Short mmCIF file of C-alpha atoms in Angstrom, two decimals:
data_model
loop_
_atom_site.label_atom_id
_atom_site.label_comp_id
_atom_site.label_asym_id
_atom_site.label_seq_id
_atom_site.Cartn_x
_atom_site.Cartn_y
_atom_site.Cartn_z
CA UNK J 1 -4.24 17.04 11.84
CA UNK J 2 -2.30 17.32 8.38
CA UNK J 3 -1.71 13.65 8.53
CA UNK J 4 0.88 12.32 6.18
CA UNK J 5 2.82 14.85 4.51
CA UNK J 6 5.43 14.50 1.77
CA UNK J 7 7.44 16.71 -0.31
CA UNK J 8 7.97 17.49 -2.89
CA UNK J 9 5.00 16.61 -4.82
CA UNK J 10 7.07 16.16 -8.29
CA UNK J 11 10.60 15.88 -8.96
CA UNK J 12 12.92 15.55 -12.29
CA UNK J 13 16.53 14.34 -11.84
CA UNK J 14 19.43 13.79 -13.65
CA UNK J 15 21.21 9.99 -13.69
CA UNK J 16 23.88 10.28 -10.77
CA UNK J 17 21.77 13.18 -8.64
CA UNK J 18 21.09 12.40 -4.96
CA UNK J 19 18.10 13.70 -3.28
CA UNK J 20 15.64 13.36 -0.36
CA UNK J 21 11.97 12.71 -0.24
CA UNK J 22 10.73 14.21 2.56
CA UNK J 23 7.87 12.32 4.96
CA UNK J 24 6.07 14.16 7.92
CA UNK J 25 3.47 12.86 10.10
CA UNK J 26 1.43 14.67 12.96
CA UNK J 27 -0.35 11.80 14.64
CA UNK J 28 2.35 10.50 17.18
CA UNK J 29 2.60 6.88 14.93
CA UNK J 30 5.07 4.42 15.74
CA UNK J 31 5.57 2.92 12.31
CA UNK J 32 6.79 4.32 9.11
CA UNK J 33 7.48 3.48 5.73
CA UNK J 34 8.47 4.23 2.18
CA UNK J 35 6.91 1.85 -0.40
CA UNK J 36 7.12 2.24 -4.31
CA UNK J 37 4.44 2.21 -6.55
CA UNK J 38 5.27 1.05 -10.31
CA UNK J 39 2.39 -0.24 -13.13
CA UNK J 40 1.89 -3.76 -12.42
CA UNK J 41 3.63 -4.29 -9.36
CA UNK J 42 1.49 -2.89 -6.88
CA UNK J 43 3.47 -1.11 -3.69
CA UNK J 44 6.55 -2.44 -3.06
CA UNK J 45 8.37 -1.94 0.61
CA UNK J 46 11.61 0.00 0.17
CA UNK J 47 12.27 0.60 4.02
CA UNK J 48 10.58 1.16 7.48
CA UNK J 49 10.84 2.57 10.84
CA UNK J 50 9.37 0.80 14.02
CA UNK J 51 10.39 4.24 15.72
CA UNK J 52 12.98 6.79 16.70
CA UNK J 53 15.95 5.58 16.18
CA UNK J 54 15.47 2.21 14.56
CA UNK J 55 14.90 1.24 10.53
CA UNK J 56 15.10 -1.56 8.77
CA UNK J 57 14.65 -2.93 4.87
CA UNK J 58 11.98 -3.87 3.05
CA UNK J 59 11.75 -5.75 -0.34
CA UNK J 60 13.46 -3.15 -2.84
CA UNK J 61 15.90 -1.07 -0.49
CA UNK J 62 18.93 -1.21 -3.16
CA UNK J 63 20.20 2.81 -3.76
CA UNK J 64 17.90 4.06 -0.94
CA UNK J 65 19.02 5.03 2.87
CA UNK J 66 16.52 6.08 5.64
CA UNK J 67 16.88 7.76 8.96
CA UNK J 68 14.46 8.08 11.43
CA UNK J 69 15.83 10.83 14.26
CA UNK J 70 12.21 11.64 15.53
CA UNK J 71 9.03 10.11 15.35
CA UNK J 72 7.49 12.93 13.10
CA UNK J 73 10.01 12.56 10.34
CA UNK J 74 11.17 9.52 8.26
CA UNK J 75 13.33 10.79 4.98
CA UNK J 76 14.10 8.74 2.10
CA UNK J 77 17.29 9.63 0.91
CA UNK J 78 18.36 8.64 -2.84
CA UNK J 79 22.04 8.45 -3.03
CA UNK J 80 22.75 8.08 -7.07
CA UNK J 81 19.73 8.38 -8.93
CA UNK J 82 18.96 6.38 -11.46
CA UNK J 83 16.54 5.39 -14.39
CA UNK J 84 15.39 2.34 -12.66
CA UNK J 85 14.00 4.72 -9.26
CA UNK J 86 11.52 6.79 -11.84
CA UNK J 87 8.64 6.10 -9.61
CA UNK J 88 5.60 7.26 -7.28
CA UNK J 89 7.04 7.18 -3.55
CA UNK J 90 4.41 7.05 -0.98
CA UNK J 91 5.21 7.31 2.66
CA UNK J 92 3.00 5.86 5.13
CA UNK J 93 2.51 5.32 9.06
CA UNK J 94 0.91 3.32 11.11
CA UNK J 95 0.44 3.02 15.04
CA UNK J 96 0.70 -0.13 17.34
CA UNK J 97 -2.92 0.93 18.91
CA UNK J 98 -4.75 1.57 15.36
CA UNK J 99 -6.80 -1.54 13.80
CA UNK J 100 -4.74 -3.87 12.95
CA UNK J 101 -3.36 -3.83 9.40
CA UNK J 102 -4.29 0.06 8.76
CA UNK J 103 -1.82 2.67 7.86
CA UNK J 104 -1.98 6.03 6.69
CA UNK J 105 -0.60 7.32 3.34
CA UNK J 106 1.11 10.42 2.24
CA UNK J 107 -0.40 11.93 -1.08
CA UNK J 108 2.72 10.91 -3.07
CA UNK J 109 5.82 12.21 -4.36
CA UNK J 110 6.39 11.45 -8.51
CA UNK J 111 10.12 10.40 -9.76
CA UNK J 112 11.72 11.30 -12.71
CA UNK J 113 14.84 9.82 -13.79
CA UNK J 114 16.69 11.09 -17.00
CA UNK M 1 8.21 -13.11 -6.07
CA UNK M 2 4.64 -11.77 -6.21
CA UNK M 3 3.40 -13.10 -2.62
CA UNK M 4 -0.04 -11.92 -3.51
CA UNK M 5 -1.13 -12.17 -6.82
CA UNK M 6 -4.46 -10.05 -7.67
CA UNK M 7 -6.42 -10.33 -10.56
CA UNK M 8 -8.13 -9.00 -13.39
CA UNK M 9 -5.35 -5.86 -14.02
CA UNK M 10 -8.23 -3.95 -15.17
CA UNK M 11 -12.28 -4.24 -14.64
CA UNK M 12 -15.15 -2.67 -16.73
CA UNK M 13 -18.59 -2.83 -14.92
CA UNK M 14 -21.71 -1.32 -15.75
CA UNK M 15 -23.50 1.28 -13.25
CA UNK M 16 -25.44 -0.98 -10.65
CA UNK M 17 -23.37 -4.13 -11.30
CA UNK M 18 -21.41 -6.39 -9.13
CA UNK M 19 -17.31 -5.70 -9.15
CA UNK M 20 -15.68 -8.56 -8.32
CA UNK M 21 -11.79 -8.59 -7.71
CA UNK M 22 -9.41 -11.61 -6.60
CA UNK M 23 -6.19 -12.28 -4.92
CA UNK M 24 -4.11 -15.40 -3.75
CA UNK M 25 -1.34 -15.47 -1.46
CA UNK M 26 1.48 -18.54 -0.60
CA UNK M 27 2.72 -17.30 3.01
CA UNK M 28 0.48 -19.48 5.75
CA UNK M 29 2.28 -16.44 8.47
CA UNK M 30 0.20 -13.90 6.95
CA UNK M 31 -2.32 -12.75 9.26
CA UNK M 32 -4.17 -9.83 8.72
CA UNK M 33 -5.53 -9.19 4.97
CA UNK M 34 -6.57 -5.50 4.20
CA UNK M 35 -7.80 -3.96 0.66
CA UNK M 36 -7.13 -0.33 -0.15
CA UNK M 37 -8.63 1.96 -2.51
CA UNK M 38 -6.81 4.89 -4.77
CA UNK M 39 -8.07 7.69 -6.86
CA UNK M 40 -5.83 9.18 -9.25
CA UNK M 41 -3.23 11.24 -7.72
CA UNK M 42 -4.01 10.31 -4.31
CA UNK M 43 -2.20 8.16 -1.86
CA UNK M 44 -4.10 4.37 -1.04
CA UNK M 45 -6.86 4.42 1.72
CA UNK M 46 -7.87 1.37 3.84
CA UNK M 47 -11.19 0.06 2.50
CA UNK M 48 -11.97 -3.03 4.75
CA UNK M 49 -10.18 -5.90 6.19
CA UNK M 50 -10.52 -9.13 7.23
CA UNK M 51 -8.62 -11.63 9.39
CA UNK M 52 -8.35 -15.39 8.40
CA UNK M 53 -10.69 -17.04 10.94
CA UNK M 54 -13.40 -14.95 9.31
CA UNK M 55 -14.74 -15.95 6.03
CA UNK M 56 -16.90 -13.00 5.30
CA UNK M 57 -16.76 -9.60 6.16
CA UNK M 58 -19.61 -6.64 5.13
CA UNK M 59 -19.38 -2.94 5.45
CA UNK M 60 -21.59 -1.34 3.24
CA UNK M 61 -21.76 -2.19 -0.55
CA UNK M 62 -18.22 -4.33 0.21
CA UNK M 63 -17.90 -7.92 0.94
CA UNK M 64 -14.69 -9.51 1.55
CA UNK M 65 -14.81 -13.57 0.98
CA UNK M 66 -12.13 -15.05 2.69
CA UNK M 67 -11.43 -18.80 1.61
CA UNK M 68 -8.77 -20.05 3.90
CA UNK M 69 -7.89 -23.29 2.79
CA UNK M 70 -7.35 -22.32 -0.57
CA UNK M 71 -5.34 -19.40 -0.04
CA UNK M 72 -7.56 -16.89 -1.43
CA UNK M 73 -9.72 -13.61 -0.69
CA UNK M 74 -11.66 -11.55 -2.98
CA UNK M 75 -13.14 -8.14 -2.65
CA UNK M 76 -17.03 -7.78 -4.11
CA UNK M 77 -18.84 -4.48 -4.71
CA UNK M 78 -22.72 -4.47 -4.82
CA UNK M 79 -24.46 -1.80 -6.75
CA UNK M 80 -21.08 -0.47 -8.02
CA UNK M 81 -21.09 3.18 -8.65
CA UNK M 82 -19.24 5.36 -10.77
CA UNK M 83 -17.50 7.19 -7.61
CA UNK M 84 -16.35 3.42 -7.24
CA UNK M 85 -13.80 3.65 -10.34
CA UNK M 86 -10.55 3.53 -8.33
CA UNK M 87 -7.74 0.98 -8.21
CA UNK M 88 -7.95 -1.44 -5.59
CA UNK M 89 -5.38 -3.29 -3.66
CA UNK M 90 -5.58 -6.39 -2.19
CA UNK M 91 -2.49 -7.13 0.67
CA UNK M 92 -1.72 -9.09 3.39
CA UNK M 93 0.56 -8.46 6.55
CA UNK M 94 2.46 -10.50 8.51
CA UNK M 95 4.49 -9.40 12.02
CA UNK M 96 8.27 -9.54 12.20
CA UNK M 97 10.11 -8.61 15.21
CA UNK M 98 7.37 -6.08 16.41
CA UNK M 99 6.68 -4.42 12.72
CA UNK M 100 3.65 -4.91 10.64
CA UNK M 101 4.52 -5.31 6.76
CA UNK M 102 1.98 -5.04 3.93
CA UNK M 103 2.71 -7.14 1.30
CA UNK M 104 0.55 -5.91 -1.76
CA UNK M 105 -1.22 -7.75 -5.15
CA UNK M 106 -0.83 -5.57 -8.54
CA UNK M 107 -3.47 -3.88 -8.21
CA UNK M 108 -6.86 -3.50 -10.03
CA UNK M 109 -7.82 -0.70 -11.99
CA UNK M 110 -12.21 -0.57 -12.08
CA UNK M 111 -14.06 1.89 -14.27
CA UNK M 112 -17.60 1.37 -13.53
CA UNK M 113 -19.60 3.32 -16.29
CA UNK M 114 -22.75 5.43 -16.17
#
């Protein structure tokens, strides 16, 4: 199993750009997510998935959209970039069966914002 | 608002010393209260959990204290080693409508030196 996959691993964009993150998992997990990792404030929720089909918000989901057509795959999609969203990105699942609490992390995708 | 605040930021121990990190949370709905552990340029990894009718849990060298009425938990590493310099994260979840969400603390960077 390859786990949590994201791509890419580094990005640089310009102020107004859009791009998507891109979050892959192979172990059949319900739940998915897309948290935010910034000195000082710990991992913050941007969005999740509680499976195909259905997403919801999280804390800090301002100038990100998510879609979650299968239950491999949960984008993040950035529609305007902008200084604020220079960032680590971590994607991470979870299923319904694991110990409670658990969830599996993607090796992280760093931001740039110019 | 922080919902978990974690403390110190940062945390110097010498080799064979006793790590001690804290965290304090508001929300009475959380339920489930994991730490995670991250080395540089890796995504976090579920260290050890505890729920809140426990007030201890032990895996190894980590102890999770788990003081209830005063809305606190705090991780403790015995015999810290220098493979133990990592950032830790304390969270806590709570369930909404079938989802699990982490809420997380700042984060804690430890350098335990030789």
């Amino acid at each position: 199993n390859a786990g949590v996959t994201q791509t890419p691993k580094f990005q640089v964009l310009k102020t107004g750009q859009s791009m998507t993150l891109q979050c892959a998992q192979d172990m059949n997990h319900e739940y998915m997510s897309w948290y935010r990792q910034d000195p000082g404030m710990g991992l913050r929720l941007i969005h999740y998935s509680v499976g195909a089909g259905i997403t919801d918000q999280g804390e800090v989901p301002n100038g990100y959209n998510v879609s979650r057509s299968t239950t491999e795959d949960f984008p993040l999609r950035l529609l305007s970039a902008a200084p604020s969203q220079t960032s680590v990105y971590f994607c991470a699942s979870s299923s319904a069966g694991m110990r409670v609490g658990e969830q599996y992390f993607g090796p992280g995708t760093r931001l740039t914002v110019t | 608002q922080q919902q978990v605040k974690q403390s110190p930021q940062s945390l110097i121990v010498q080799k064979g010393g006793i790590s001690i990190i804290n965290c304090a949370y508001e929300n009475t709905a959380f339920d489930y209260f994991p730490w995670y552990q991250q080395f540089p340029g890796k995504g976090p990894a579920l260290l050890i959990a505890i729920r809140p009718d426990v007030s201890e849990k032990k895996e190894g060298r980590f102890t999770i204290s788990f003081n209830k009425s005063a809305k606190q938990f705090s991780l403790h590493i015995m015999d810290s080693q220098p493979g133990d310099s990592a950032t830790y994260f304390c969270a806590a979840r709570r369930r909404i409508q079938g989802a699990q969400k982490l809420v997380f603390g700042q984060g804690t960077r430890l350098t335990i030196n030789p």
